Each structure stands twice: as C-alpha cells, then as structure tokens.
Short mmCIF file of C-alpha atoms and ligand atoms in Angstrom, two decimals:
data_model
loop_
_atom_site.label_atom_id
_atom_site.label_comp_id
_atom_site.label_asym_id
_atom_site.label_seq_id
_atom_site.Cartn_x
_atom_site.Cartn_y
_atom_site.Cartn_z
CA MET U 1 144.31 103.21 165.31
CA PHE U 2 140.88 104.56 166.15
CA ALA U 3 140.67 106.35 162.80
CA GLN U 4 141.57 103.19 160.96
CA THR U 5 138.79 101.13 162.52
CA ILE U 6 136.32 103.73 161.27
CA LEU U 7 137.88 104.14 157.86
CA LEU U 8 138.20 100.50 156.97
CA PRO U 9 134.52 99.66 157.09
CA ALA U 10 133.65 102.91 155.32
CA PHE U 11 136.09 102.06 152.54
CA ALA U 12 134.71 98.53 152.40
CA ILE U 13 131.17 99.86 152.00
CA ILE U 14 132.12 102.23 149.20
CA THR U 15 133.93 99.42 147.40
CA ALA U 16 130.93 97.16 147.81
CA VAL U 17 128.57 99.78 146.36
CA ALA U 18 130.90 100.41 143.44
CA ALA U 19 131.22 96.68 142.84
CA GLN U 20 127.47 96.19 143.04
CA SER U 21 126.75 99.01 140.62
CA ALA U 22 129.44 97.80 138.21
CA THR U 23 127.83 94.37 138.37
CA ILE U 24 124.37 95.74 137.79
CA CYS U 25 125.55 97.76 134.80
CA SER U 26 127.32 94.83 133.18
CA GLN U 27 125.03 91.90 133.87
CA PRO U 28 123.90 90.06 130.75
CA THR U 29 120.26 91.06 131.16
CA ALA U 30 118.81 93.92 133.17
CA THR U 31 115.16 93.19 133.85
CA ILE U 32 112.95 96.12 134.75
CA ASN U 33 109.39 95.68 135.95
CA SER U 34 108.92 98.96 137.81
CA ASN U 35 110.37 102.42 138.26
CA ALA U 36 112.08 101.14 141.41
CA ASP U 37 113.89 98.60 139.23
CA ALA U 38 114.70 101.30 136.70
CA SER U 39 116.21 103.61 139.31
CA GLN U 40 118.81 100.95 140.17
CA TYR U 41 120.44 101.71 136.83
CA SER U 42 120.49 105.49 137.21
CA SER U 43 124.20 105.54 137.98
CA CYS U 44 125.16 103.31 135.03
CA SER U 45 126.61 105.40 132.24
CA SER U 46 126.02 102.41 130.05
CA ILE U 47 124.32 99.06 130.38
CA SER U 48 126.49 96.57 128.56
CA GLY U 49 123.96 93.79 128.14
CA ASP U 50 120.28 93.63 127.20
CA VAL U 51 117.50 95.54 128.89
CA VAL U 52 114.15 93.78 129.19
CA ILE U 53 111.06 95.58 130.35
CA GLY U 54 109.03 92.74 131.83
CA SER U 55 105.52 91.93 130.73
CA THR U 56 104.21 92.82 134.22
CA ALA U 57 105.51 96.39 133.95
CA SER U 58 102.56 98.78 134.09
CA GLY U 59 101.83 102.49 133.95
CA ILE U 60 104.80 104.73 133.36
CA ILE U 61 108.37 103.46 133.22
CA GLN U 62 111.24 105.90 132.99
CA LEU U 63 114.81 104.71 132.51
CA ASP U 64 117.16 107.63 133.05
CA GLY U 65 120.92 107.49 133.52
CA PRO U 66 122.38 105.08 130.98
CA GLU U 67 123.48 106.65 127.73
CA THR U 68 124.22 103.44 125.89
CA ILE U 69 122.67 100.02 125.85
CA GLY U 70 125.17 97.46 124.59
CA GLY U 71 122.57 94.86 123.71
CA ASP U 72 118.86 94.96 122.96
CA LEU U 73 116.09 97.00 124.56
CA THR U 74 113.07 94.73 124.58
CA ILE U 75 109.56 95.64 125.70
CA LEU U 76 107.33 92.73 124.90
CA ASN U 77 103.73 92.08 125.86
CA ALA U 78 103.67 94.59 128.72
CA THR U 79 99.97 95.05 128.12
CA ALA U 80 99.46 97.49 131.03
CA LEU U 81 102.39 99.76 130.18
CA THR U 82 101.18 103.20 129.12
CA SER U 83 104.45 105.10 128.78
CA PHE U 84 108.10 104.31 128.34
CA SER U 85 110.67 107.06 128.30
CA SER U 86 114.33 107.79 128.63
CA SER U 87 116.02 111.17 128.60
CA SER U 88 119.51 109.65 128.57
CA ILE U 89 119.69 106.72 126.13
CA ALA U 90 121.44 107.96 122.99
CA GLN U 91 122.43 104.64 121.48
CA ILE U 92 121.09 101.10 121.45
CA LYS U 93 123.68 98.80 119.91
CA GLY U 94 121.23 95.96 119.38
CA THR U 95 117.52 95.84 118.62
CA PHE U 96 114.92 98.21 120.04
CA HIS U 97 111.98 95.83 120.05
CA ALA U 98 108.57 97.01 121.25
CA GLU U 99 105.72 94.58 120.55
CA ASP U 100 102.23 93.83 121.81
CA LEU U 101 101.95 96.86 124.05
CA THR U 102 98.21 97.37 124.07
CA LEU U 103 98.03 100.57 126.10
CA LEU U 104 101.33 102.19 125.25
CA SER U 105 100.56 105.75 124.19
CA THR U 106 103.91 107.44 124.86
CA LEU U 107 107.30 106.32 123.62
CA SER U 108 109.67 109.11 124.44
CA MET U 109 113.39 108.79 123.77
CA SER U 110 114.52 112.38 123.79
CA VAL U 111 118.21 111.91 122.92
CA LEU U 112 118.16 108.63 120.98
CA THR U 113 119.95 108.92 117.63
CA ALA U 114 121.39 105.48 116.84
CA VAL U 115 119.86 102.01 116.96
CA LYS U 116 120.96 98.94 115.06
CA THR U 117 117.48 97.56 114.47
CA ILE U 118 114.05 98.99 115.19
CA GLU U 119 111.08 96.65 115.51
CA PHE U 120 107.85 98.35 116.52
CA ILE U 121 105.03 95.86 116.13
CA SER U 122 101.43 95.78 117.35
CA LEU U 123 101.26 99.06 119.20
CA PRO U 124 97.57 99.86 118.75
CA ASN U 125 97.51 102.92 120.99
CA LEU U 126 100.72 104.63 119.93
CA GLY U 127 99.88 107.70 117.85
CA SER U 128 103.30 109.26 117.64
CA LEU U 129 106.95 108.81 118.50
CA THR U 130 108.65 111.33 120.76
CA PHE U 131 112.17 111.00 119.46
CA SER U 132 113.20 114.63 119.86
CA SER U 133 116.80 114.19 118.72
CA VAL U 134 115.72 112.09 115.70
CA VAL U 135 117.11 108.64 115.05
CA THR U 136 119.42 109.05 112.08
CA GLU U 137 121.21 105.71 112.18
CA ALA U 138 119.45 102.35 111.92
CA ASN U 139 120.28 99.36 109.76
CA SER U 140 116.80 98.00 109.77
CA VAL U 141 113.43 99.56 110.56
CA THR U 142 110.18 97.61 110.92
CA VAL U 143 107.00 99.47 111.84
CA SER U 144 104.05 97.16 111.64
CA ASN U 145 100.52 97.25 113.01
CA THR U 146 100.70 100.52 114.86
CA PHE U 147 98.46 103.56 115.31
CA LEU U 148 101.28 105.87 114.22
CA SER U 149 100.25 108.70 111.95
CA SER U 150 103.79 109.80 111.23
CA LEU U 151 107.31 108.51 111.62
CA VAL U 152 108.77 111.91 112.40
CA GLY U 153 111.67 111.11 114.70
CA LEU U 154 113.00 108.42 112.39
CA ASN U 155 115.13 109.93 109.64
CA VAL U 156 117.78 107.43 108.66
CA THR U 157 120.26 108.17 105.91
CA THR U 158 121.61 104.68 105.35
CA VAL U 159 119.36 101.70 105.82
CA GLN U 160 119.35 98.08 104.76
CA THR U 161 115.72 97.21 105.34
CA LEU U 162 112.53 99.21 105.73
CA GLN U 163 109.29 97.35 106.40
CA ILE U 164 106.34 99.67 106.89
CA ASP U 165 103.03 97.84 106.89
CA ASN U 166 99.57 97.76 108.41
CA ASN U 167 99.73 101.20 109.98
CA PRO U 168 96.25 102.42 109.03
CA HIS U 169 96.80 105.99 110.21
CA LEU U 170 100.10 106.50 108.47
CA VAL U 171 99.50 108.92 105.61
CA GLU U 172 102.93 110.37 105.04
CA PHE U 173 106.42 108.89 104.89
CA THR U 174 109.57 110.75 103.95
CA SER U 175 113.05 109.32 104.13
CA GLN U 176 116.41 110.93 103.55
CA ALA U 177 117.94 107.53 102.77
CA GLY U 178 120.54 107.73 100.03
CA ASN U 179 120.44 104.00 99.46
CA ILE U 180 118.60 100.91 100.69
CA SER U 181 120.87 97.91 100.57
CA SER U 182 118.31 95.11 101.04
CA ALA U 183 114.69 96.11 100.61
CA ALA U 184 111.93 98.57 101.40
CA VAL U 185 108.33 97.40 101.55
CA PHE U 186 105.19 99.48 102.04
CA ASP U 187 101.92 97.63 102.42
CA ALA U 188 98.46 98.32 103.87
CA ASN U 189 99.11 101.64 105.51
CA GLY U 190 96.81 104.67 105.58
CA ALA U 191 94.72 105.23 102.49
CA GLY U 192 96.64 107.29 99.99
CA LEU U 193 99.96 107.12 101.85
CA VAL U 194 102.33 109.69 100.36
CA VAL U 195 105.84 108.23 100.12
CA SER U 196 108.83 110.36 99.35
CA PHE U 197 112.49 109.43 98.95
CA PRO U 198 114.03 112.68 97.75
CA SER U 199 117.64 111.51 98.05
CA LEU U 200 117.44 107.83 97.22
CA THR U 201 119.88 107.01 94.41
CA TRP U 202 119.93 103.22 94.58
CA ALA U 203 118.00 100.46 96.28
CA ALA U 204 118.26 96.70 96.15
CA ASN U 205 114.51 96.13 96.10
CA LEU U 206 111.46 98.36 96.45
CA THR U 207 107.86 97.22 96.78
CA PHE U 208 104.90 99.56 97.04
CA ARG U 209 101.39 98.40 97.83
CA ASP U 210 98.39 100.57 98.70
CA VAL U 211 100.19 103.86 98.39
CA GLY U 212 98.73 107.08 96.99
CA SER U 213 101.91 108.51 95.58
CA VAL U 214 105.62 107.79 95.42
CA ALA U 215 108.38 110.30 94.72
CA LEU U 216 111.71 108.86 93.61
CA PRO U 217 113.29 111.82 91.81
CA SER U 218 116.93 110.80 92.32
CA LEU U 219 116.60 107.07 91.82
CA GLN U 220 119.18 105.76 89.35
CA VAL U 221 119.59 102.04 90.01
CA ILE U 222 117.47 99.23 91.39
CA ASN U 223 119.85 96.30 91.93
CA GLY U 224 117.01 93.82 92.47
CA SER U 225 113.29 94.31 91.83
CA LEU U 226 110.91 97.25 91.71
CA GLY U 227 107.20 96.62 92.05
CA PHE U 228 104.01 98.65 92.29
CA TYR U 229 100.93 96.65 93.31
CA GLU U 230 97.36 97.63 94.15
CA ASN U 231 98.19 101.26 94.61
CA THR U 232 95.90 104.24 94.20
CA LEU U 233 98.59 106.37 92.64
CA SER U 234 97.84 108.02 89.32
CA SER U 235 101.36 108.34 88.00
CA ILE U 236 104.76 106.81 88.51
CA SER U 237 107.78 108.79 87.49
CA CYS U 238 111.43 107.79 87.89
CA PRO U 239 113.17 110.27 85.60
CA ASN U 240 116.71 109.17 86.47
CA LEU U 241 116.25 105.43 86.70
CA THR U 242 118.53 103.67 84.21
CA SER U 243 118.44 100.04 85.31
CA VAL U 244 116.40 97.52 87.25
CA GLY U 245 118.11 94.27 88.21
CA ASP U 246 121.01 92.73 86.36
CA PHE U 247 120.70 91.90 82.68
CA ALA U 248 123.81 89.68 82.78
CA THR U 249 122.32 87.33 85.37
CA GLY U 250 118.66 87.84 84.48
CA VAL U 251 117.78 88.87 88.04
CA GLY U 252 115.43 91.65 89.09
CA SER U 253 111.99 92.53 87.76
CA LEU U 254 109.90 95.58 87.14
CA ALA U 255 106.19 95.20 87.79
CA PHE U 256 103.08 97.37 87.71
CA VAL U 257 100.03 95.35 88.67
CA ASP U 258 96.51 96.25 89.80
CA ASN U 259 97.01 99.98 90.02
CA THR U 260 93.48 100.94 89.11
CA GLN U 261 94.03 104.69 88.93
CA LEU U 262 97.36 104.63 87.14
CA THR U 263 97.44 106.68 83.95
CA ASN U 264 101.11 107.40 83.41
CA ILE U 265 104.35 105.47 83.82
CA SER U 266 107.31 107.66 83.07
CA MET U 267 110.73 106.00 83.10
CA ASN U 268 112.31 107.74 80.19
CA ALA U 269 115.92 106.90 81.05
CA LEU U 270 115.35 103.21 81.74
CA LYS U 271 117.72 101.16 79.55
CA SER U 272 117.85 97.76 81.16
CA VAL U 273 115.64 95.35 83.09
CA GLY U 274 117.30 92.18 84.36
CA GLY U 275 114.18 90.04 84.57
CA ALA U 276 110.61 90.58 83.49
CA ASP U 277 108.95 93.86 82.71
CA GLN U 278 105.33 93.30 83.63
CA ILE U 279 102.29 95.56 83.33
CA ALA U 280 98.88 94.07 84.17
CA ASN U 281 95.46 95.05 85.50
CA ASN U 282 96.06 98.77 85.51
CA THR U 283 92.51 99.48 84.41
CA ILE U 284 92.87 102.97 82.97
CA LEU U 285 96.48 102.92 81.80
CA ASN U 286 96.00 103.93 78.18
CA GLY U 287 99.60 104.20 77.01
CA ILE U 288 102.90 102.46 77.65
CA SER U 289 106.22 103.93 76.69
CA PHE U 290 109.78 103.00 77.58
CA PRO U 291 111.66 105.19 75.12
CA ALA U 292 115.19 104.16 76.19
CA LEU U 293 114.65 100.49 77.01
CA VAL U 294 117.22 98.32 75.20
CA ASP U 295 117.80 95.16 77.23
CA VAL U 296 115.32 92.90 78.98
CA GLY U 297 116.73 89.73 80.54
CA GLY U 298 113.31 88.14 81.09
CA ALA U 299 109.97 88.70 79.43
CA ILE U 300 108.06 91.72 78.33
CA ASP U 301 104.55 91.09 79.56
CA PHE U 302 101.98 93.84 79.06
CA SER U 303 98.24 93.23 79.26
CA GLY U 304 95.42 95.72 79.53
CA ASN U 305 93.59 98.35 77.53
CA PHE U 306 96.26 100.47 75.91
CA THR U 307 97.45 101.78 72.58
CA THR U 308 100.51 100.32 70.81
CA PRO U 309 103.38 100.22 73.33
CA GLN U 310 106.27 102.49 72.44
CA LEU U 311 109.54 100.55 72.71
CA PRO U 312 111.67 102.24 70.05
CA ALA U 313 115.10 101.29 71.44
CA LEU U 314 114.46 97.61 72.11
CA GLY U 315 117.59 95.62 71.34
CA ASN U 316 117.68 92.37 73.26
CA VAL U 317 114.78 90.58 74.93
CA LYS U 318 116.06 87.25 76.20
CA GLY U 319 112.66 86.09 77.40
CA GLY U 320 109.22 86.08 75.85
CA PHE U 321 107.07 88.87 74.58
CA ASN U 322 103.43 88.97 75.52
CA VAL U 323 101.47 92.07 74.64
CA GLU U 324 97.68 91.82 74.82
CA SER U 325 95.40 94.83 74.58
CA LYS U 326 91.69 95.51 74.34
CA GLN U 327 92.44 98.34 71.95
CA ALA U 328 93.61 97.86 68.39
CA ILE U 329 97.39 97.84 68.36
CA ASP U 330 100.02 97.54 65.68
CA CYS U 331 102.04 94.37 66.17
CA ASP U 332 104.00 94.45 62.90
CA SER U 333 107.25 95.93 64.15
CA PHE U 334 107.30 93.62 67.16
CA LYS U 335 106.60 90.66 64.91
CA ALA U 336 109.64 91.56 62.86
CA GLU U 337 111.73 91.85 66.00
CA ALA U 338 110.64 88.36 67.04
CA SER U 339 111.08 86.62 63.71
CA SER U 340 113.85 88.08 61.63
CA SER U 341 116.03 90.41 63.68
CA GLY U 342 116.28 88.21 66.77
CA VAL U 343 115.66 91.10 69.11
CA ILE U 344 112.92 89.11 70.85
CA GLN U 345 114.18 85.62 71.59
CA GLY U 346 111.42 83.97 73.63
CA LYS U 347 107.83 83.05 72.91
CA PHE U 348 105.98 85.81 71.07
CA VAL U 349 102.39 86.89 71.51
CA CYS U 350 101.06 90.21 70.33
CA ALA U 351 97.37 90.91 69.94
CA GLY U 352 94.91 93.78 70.03
CA SER U 353 91.15 94.25 69.97
CA LEU U 354 90.79 91.46 72.50
CA SER U 355 87.73 91.07 74.71
CA THR U 356 89.78 89.53 77.48
CA VAL U 357 93.49 89.85 78.01
CA SER U 358 95.84 87.86 80.18
CA SER U 359 99.36 88.06 81.36
CA LEU U 360 101.90 85.31 80.81
CA GLY U 361 100.82 81.88 81.82
CA SER U 362 97.40 82.95 83.04
CA GLY U 363 95.69 82.09 79.78
CA THR U 364 96.07 82.24 76.04
CA ALA U 365 95.26 85.10 73.80
CA THR U 366 92.00 84.85 71.95
CA GLY U 367 90.60 87.16 69.35
CA SER U 368 91.62 88.62 66.09
CA GLY U 369 95.26 89.11 65.42
CA ALA U 370 96.55 86.77 68.11
CA THR U 371 99.90 85.46 67.01
CA ALA U 372 102.10 83.07 68.83
CA THR U 373 105.49 81.94 67.72
CA GLY U 374 107.78 79.96 69.94
CA SER U 375 111.34 80.63 68.95
CA LYS U 376 112.53 78.80 72.03
CA GLY U 377 111.39 75.40 73.12
CA ALA U 378 110.32 73.88 76.37
CA ALA U 379 109.57 75.86 79.50
CA VAL U 380 109.12 78.81 77.23
CA SER U 381 111.67 81.41 77.90
CA TYR U 382 109.47 83.88 79.69
CA GLY U 383 112.13 84.85 82.19
CA ILE U 384 110.84 82.54 84.86
CA ASN U 385 114.19 81.82 86.48
CA GLU U 386 114.73 85.39 87.43
CA ALA U 387 111.17 85.62 88.71
CA ALA U 388 112.04 83.09 91.38
CA ALA U 389 114.46 85.66 92.76
CA GLY U 390 111.85 88.36 92.57
CA LEU U 391 109.23 86.27 94.31
CA SER U 392 110.64 86.64 97.79
CA VAL U 393 110.55 90.37 97.43
CA LEU U 394 107.54 91.08 95.33
CA GLY U 395 105.34 88.12 96.04
CA GLY U 396 103.05 86.75 93.43
CA LEU U 397 105.28 87.42 90.47
CA LEU U 398 106.29 83.81 90.07
CA GLN U 399 102.69 82.65 90.06
CA MET U 400 101.90 85.27 87.49
CA LEU U 401 104.61 84.07 85.16
CA LEU U 402 104.25 80.32 85.62
C1 NAG E 1 101.51 88.22 127.70
O1 NAG E 1 101.35 88.51 129.09
C2 NAG E 1 100.22 87.88 129.68
C3 NAG E 1 100.09 88.34 131.12
O2 NAG E 1 100.87 89.44 131.38
C4 NAG E 1 100.42 86.38 129.60
O3 NAG E 1 99.29 85.73 130.11
C5 NAG E 1 100.62 85.99 128.13
O4 NAG E 1 100.92 84.61 128.06
C6 NAG E 1 101.75 86.76 127.50
N1 NAG E 1 101.81 86.46 126.07
C7 NAG E 1 102.95 86.26 125.45
C8 NAG E 1 102.85 85.97 123.99
O5 NAG E 1 104.03 86.29 126.01
C1 NAG E 2 116.07 114.48 107.78
O1 NAG E 2 117.46 114.66 107.59
C2 NAG E 2 117.81 115.52 106.53
C3 NAG E 2 119.32 115.58 106.43
O2 NAG E 2 119.87 114.32 106.44
C4 NAG E 2 117.21 116.89 106.74
O3 NAG E 2 117.48 117.69 105.63
C5 NAG E 2 115.71 116.77 106.93
O4 NAG E 2 115.15 118.02 107.23
C6 NAG E 2 115.40 115.81 108.05
N1 NAG E 2 113.97 115.63 108.14
C7 NAG E 2 113.34 115.46 109.29
C8 NAG E 2 111.84 115.33 109.20
O5 NAG E 2 113.90 115.42 110.35
C1 NAG E 3 124.52 105.33 100.91
O1 NAG E 3 123.89 106.56 101.26
C2 NAG E 3 124.57 107.31 102.23
C3 NAG E 3 123.71 108.49 102.58
O2 NAG E 3 123.38 109.24 101.46
C4 NAG E 3 125.95 107.70 101.72
O3 NAG E 3 126.64 108.38 102.73
C5 NAG E 3 126.71 106.44 101.34
O4 NAG E 3 127.94 106.80 100.76
C6 NAG E 3 125.90 105.61 100.37
N1 NAG E 3 126.58 104.36 100.13
C7 NAG E 3 126.70 103.82 98.93
C8 NAG E 3 127.48 102.56 98.87
O5 NAG E 3 126.21 104.32 97.93
C1 NAG E 4 119.07 113.29 87.39
O1 NAG E 4 120.20 113.02 86.60
C2 NAG E 4 120.80 114.18 86.04
C3 NAG E 4 121.87 113.74 85.09
O2 NAG E 4 122.66 112.74 85.69
C4 NAG E 4 121.31 115.06 87.14
O3 NAG E 4 121.86 116.24 86.64
C5 NAG E 4 120.14 115.42 88.07
O4 NAG E 4 120.61 116.14 89.17
C6 NAG E 4 119.45 114.17 88.56
N1 NAG E 4 118.26 114.56 89.28
C7 NAG E 4 118.07 114.20 90.53
C8 NAG E 4 116.81 114.69 91.17
O5 NAG E 4 118.84 113.49 91.15
C1 NAG E 5 123.52 98.73 93.68
O1 NAG E 5 123.93 99.52 92.61
C2 NAG E 5 124.67 100.66 92.99
C3 NAG E 5 124.90 101.52 91.78
O2 NAG E 5 125.37 100.74 90.72
C4 NAG E 5 125.96 100.20 93.64
O3 NAG E 5 126.72 101.31 94.04
C5 NAG E 5 125.63 99.35 94.85
O4 NAG E 5 126.78 98.85 95.44
C6 NAG E 5 124.71 98.21 94.47
N1 NAG E 5 124.23 97.61 95.70
C7 NAG E 5 124.08 96.32 95.87
C8 NAG E 5 123.54 95.89 97.19
O5 NAG E 5 124.37 95.51 95.01
C1 NAG E 6 117.00 92.26 96.79
O1 NAG E 6 117.64 92.16 95.57
C2 NAG E 6 118.88 91.48 95.57
C3 NAG E 6 119.52 91.64 94.24
O2 NAG E 6 120.18 92.86 94.25
C4 NAG E 6 118.63 90.05 95.99
O3 NAG E 6 119.81 89.31 95.92
C5 NAG E 6 118.10 90.07 97.39
O4 NAG E 6 117.76 88.78 97.81
C6 NAG E 6 116.90 90.97 97.56
N1 NAG E 6 116.72 91.29 98.96
C7 NAG E 6 115.68 90.90 99.66
C8 NAG E 6 115.62 91.36 101.07
O5 NAG E 6 114.81 90.24 99.21
C1 NAG E 7 103.49 111.52 82.29
O1 NAG E 7 104.31 111.99 83.35
C2 NAG E 7 105.44 112.73 82.90
C3 NAG E 7 106.32 113.01 84.08
O2 NAG E 7 105.61 113.24 85.23
C4 NAG E 7 104.97 113.99 82.18
O3 NAG E 7 106.06 114.70 81.71
C5 NAG E 7 104.07 113.57 81.02
O4 NAG E 7 103.54 114.71 80.42
C6 NAG E 7 102.93 112.67 81.48
N1 NAG E 7 102.23 112.15 80.33
C7 NAG E 7 100.92 112.10 80.26
C8 NAG E 7 100.35 111.52 79.01
O5 NAG E 7 100.20 112.49 81.17
C1 NAG E 8 94.48 90.47 86.80
O1 NAG E 8 93.15 90.33 87.27
C2 NAG E 8 92.55 89.07 86.93
C3 NAG E 8 91.12 89.12 87.36
O2 NAG E 8 91.01 89.59 88.67
C4 NAG E 8 93.34 87.96 87.63
O3 NAG E 8 92.80 86.71 87.31
C5 NAG E 8 94.80 88.03 87.17
O4 NAG E 8 95.55 87.07 87.87
C6 NAG E 8 95.37 89.40 87.42
N1 NAG E 8 96.69 89.47 86.84
C7 NAG E 8 97.77 89.70 87.56
C8 NAG E 8 99.04 89.73 86.83
O5 NAG E 8 97.72 89.88 88.77
C1 NAG E 9 89.53 100.96 76.76
O1 NAG E 9 90.06 102.27 76.65
C2 NAG E 9 89.33 103.06 75.73
C3 NAG E 9 90.09 104.36 75.54
O2 NAG E 9 90.37 104.94 76.80
C4 NAG E 9 87.92 103.26 76.27
O3 NAG E 9 87.17 104.02 75.34
C5 NAG E 9 87.27 101.91 76.44
O4 NAG E 9 86.00 102.05 77.06
C6 NAG E 9 88.12 101.01 77.31
N1 NAG E 9 87.59 99.68 77.31
C7 NAG E 9 87.41 98.99 78.41
C8 NAG E 9 86.84 97.63 78.25
O5 NAG E 9 87.70 99.42 79.52
#
C-alpha cells in the first residue's frame, strides 16, 4: 500500500514527461528563439513538423538532438543571429530556408546529407558553409545574394533546379550532377566564375551569364534551351552534345549573345536544334562552325564579324535564316539552300561586308550583297513560337526575335 502511493505519482510524472516530449516533437511548428528553446528538443529523435528560428533569435543557436526534420527549417530575418549549427540533423524533408540573416557568419550542419529544397538568400556575412558530411541529395538549390566563396558542402548528384546568382565572391562551382531535370541558372556571381559539370549528361535548360569558363565534357542532350549571355569565357566546347530542344515540336533554343571574349564555339556533334540557333554580339568571334548540324526547328540567326559560317550538313531549317557579317562572306550555297533545295524554309537574309549588323527583328540588313527572300508569308517564320518557350528560361530571346 505504502509503496503504491509512492509509485503511482512517480509513474504519472514519467508518463507526463514522455507525453510532453512526444507533443513537443510532433507539434506542427517548433519555434526556437533561444538556446533554451532549442534544448527543449534535445530528446526528440525527430521533429515531425516545421522548425522556425524566430526573427528575435540572436547570437549563437545550436539545435542538437533531432536527426530528422519532417517539415521545413526556416530561419528568416533573424538579423542578430551570428551562428546556427546542428551536429545531429541529417535530413530535412522540406525546405531549408535561410534568408535575410545580416550577421550570420557560421552555418554548420555537420551531418546533414539530404534536403528537399535549399534556399539560401541574402546572407551578406556568410563566407562558407560548414556541411562536413556534404549534402548529396537536394531537388532544388537556390543560392542568391550571399558572401559565399565556395559551395563545398553541397554536392548533389540529381537535381531539378539550380539557381546560383548574385554571389560576388563565388569564383568556383563544381557539380557532380548527372542530370538537371528543370533548369540551372548562373548569373552575376564572382568575376570569372569557373563552372564545371564533369558528369552532366542531360539537362532540361542551362543558362550561363557572367561566367569565366564552363566545362560540360559529358553533355549529350539539352531537352530545353541552352544559353550563354554576357560571359567572359573565351571558348565554349560541348564535344558530346548532339541535340538542343526538340525539333519535332520546335521547342528549345541555343544562344550565344554578348560574350565579348568568345573566340571559339565547338559543338562538333550537334545535329539538331529545336528552336533558334542564335549568335550575336560576340565581338571577337571570327568563325562559326557547326559541322554536324542537320535540323533546326526555328531560325538560324548569326550576326557579327565572322568569316563564312560552316554548316556543311544542314538539311532542314524550318524557320528563317539571317546571317549578317562585317566581313566578306560567301552566301551562294545558302542562297541555293533557301531557293531551290528547300533546306531553308523561312525568310532568308545573308549578307557580308556590312558596316552594321543586326539579329532577327532588330533591324534590316543594309550594305552590299544584302538579299532577302521570304519563302513564307506573314509573321515570318523565324521560329518565334518556340522562342516563347525559351523566354522564361533564357530571358530576352523573344524580344530579340520579335
Ligand atoms: C525583420 O525583423 C525586424 C525586427 O526583428 C522587423 O522590424 C522587420 O519587420 C522584419 N522584416 C521582415 C521582412 O519580416
Ligand atoms: C562530389 O561527389 C563525387 C561523387 O559523387 C565525388 O567524386 C567528388 O569528389 C565529390 N566532390 C566534393 C567536392 O565533395
Ligand atoms: C540522373 O543522374 C543520376 C546521377 O548521375 C543518375 O543516378 C540517374 O539515373 C539519372 N537519371 C536519369 C533519368 O537520367
Ligand atoms: C563522349 O561520347 C563518346 C562516344 O559516345 C564516349 O565514348 C565518351 O566517353 C564521351 N565523353 C564524355 C566525357 O562523356
Ligand atoms: C532529357 O533527355 C534525356 C536524354 O534523351 C532523357 O533521358 C530525359 O528523360 C529527358 N528529360 C526531360 C526532363 O525531358
Ligand atoms: C526547361 O525546358 C523544358 C523543355 O524540356 C520546358 O518545358 C521547361 O519549361 C523548362 N524549365 C524551366 C524551369 O524553365
Ligand atoms: C576550338 O576549340 C576546340 C575544342 O576545344 C579545339 O579543338 C579547336 O582547335 C579550337 N579552334 C580554334 C580555332 O581555336
Ligand atoms: C547587340 O548589341 C546591340 C547594341 O548594343 C543591341 O542593340 C542588340 O539588341 C544586341 N543584340 C542582341 C541579340 O542582344
Ligand atoms: C572584324 O574582324 C577582322 C578580322 O579579325 C578585323 O580585322 C576587323 O578589325 C574586325 N572589324 C571590326 C569592325 O571589329
């Protein structure tokens, strides 16, 4: 009897603690504003809902204990937070979102390997990631407006979306990704950013702006669009690339625009471009050659200061053909392809020795040798329909063709 009166309350207390900790681990949102808050979760092996680090959190926050977060881990606008770390979280099933953390200089997730979505935005004081175990699984990675000089710690093999922009200190990016099923975009990072995708075999869309070099040695297929804009790279080589976009549907463009140091485009296996193949404003690009190119679903649109383009395999250009060069070029064979053989089906312009050149829609050719023949009528078949699809990815292409 005496023993029971002692035991019952003790049992009741243990049950209450267990119930409380189960509740705390499975509540929809765990809000943490201090280390005292964080320590409440130390006995949770997983937190099933979201974790929010409140905007009043300051200094150092350490969340140790949970191995899995079932929802999102959000750290938003905690402008006095200097460090966030966890030595236990291995997986975040939702989004790891860190944004507007003015003072954050340490982000240490020593065992994290899998996250559904990474969004690191506006982290002006974060120079590096301390992801010792390396995140190898993430569907989507956005790193925007940070002080990061490297993304070591992120090494994903399969990814849908990569958005890497406005990281002025980022000078090197290497990814083991074998494929990118939606899009990768690089824009306004460190001067001369060196991008390398040694294993990438296919990607839906790739856009490169402001990069110093790009290595795509294994690339075979671009399902959507591939664009190089305003880069400082001197050469672009995709030795194994056979197709860009889909010729059957006319979707997916290839563009090289405003690359002022570009001297060499080497895509010797490229057979098919679904939409437009555009080359413009690459100031010192002196030669253009696509030795294997047969099918172009949109337009061929080359303007600049180059010798006669080498397109020996051309078989079917559904859109227009606009080639304008400041150098003397030989248009005869192209003219034959536009008039008699039917290889080039859209509006035809080919001219050399021009003082000014323009790409499709941005003006008309002037100067000796300018020839225009419209073999298709209204809305000149320049491949504009497909460009609408490319616009969302590449930006600007539609304007350039309209
Ligand atoms: C960020 O937090 C500060 C104070 O902590 C608050 O005044 C401000 O409204 C917050 N901004 C956003 C966008 O939440
Ligand atoms: C990335 O992962 C690949 C294997 O998937 C490995 O070969 C490579 O060394 C890793 N790189 C980094 C920087 O962790
Ligand atoms: C995508 O790449 C990954 C990593 O190389 C590979 O395991 C996977 O089979 C690829 N998926 C497709 C559909 O190509
Ligand atoms: C390029 O393609 C060839 C032939 O398919 C293949 O043997 C080679 O390994 C590929 N190169 C790379 C870097 O993937
Ligand atoms: C892209 O093309 C590759 C190779 O043909 C194919 O395996 C992949 O499924 C395609 N991806 C998309 C998103 O269409
Ligand atoms: C990338 O290209 C595909 C075509 O394969 C297109 O349907 C899709 O909308 C593009 N993705 C993005 C994110 O723009
Ligand atoms: C262009 O680049 C390719 C591959 O990198 C190389 O083989 C070729 O010699 C270069 N051509 C010129 C004219 O530099
Ligand atoms: C090339 O540069 C000229 C002059 O800056 C500009 O008007 C034109 O739109 C550019 N062309 C393309 C395709 O961006
Ligand atoms: C065009 O290229 C040729 C050969 O490289 C060069 O001599 C000439 O100065 C260039 N013209 C212009 C206007 O850039």
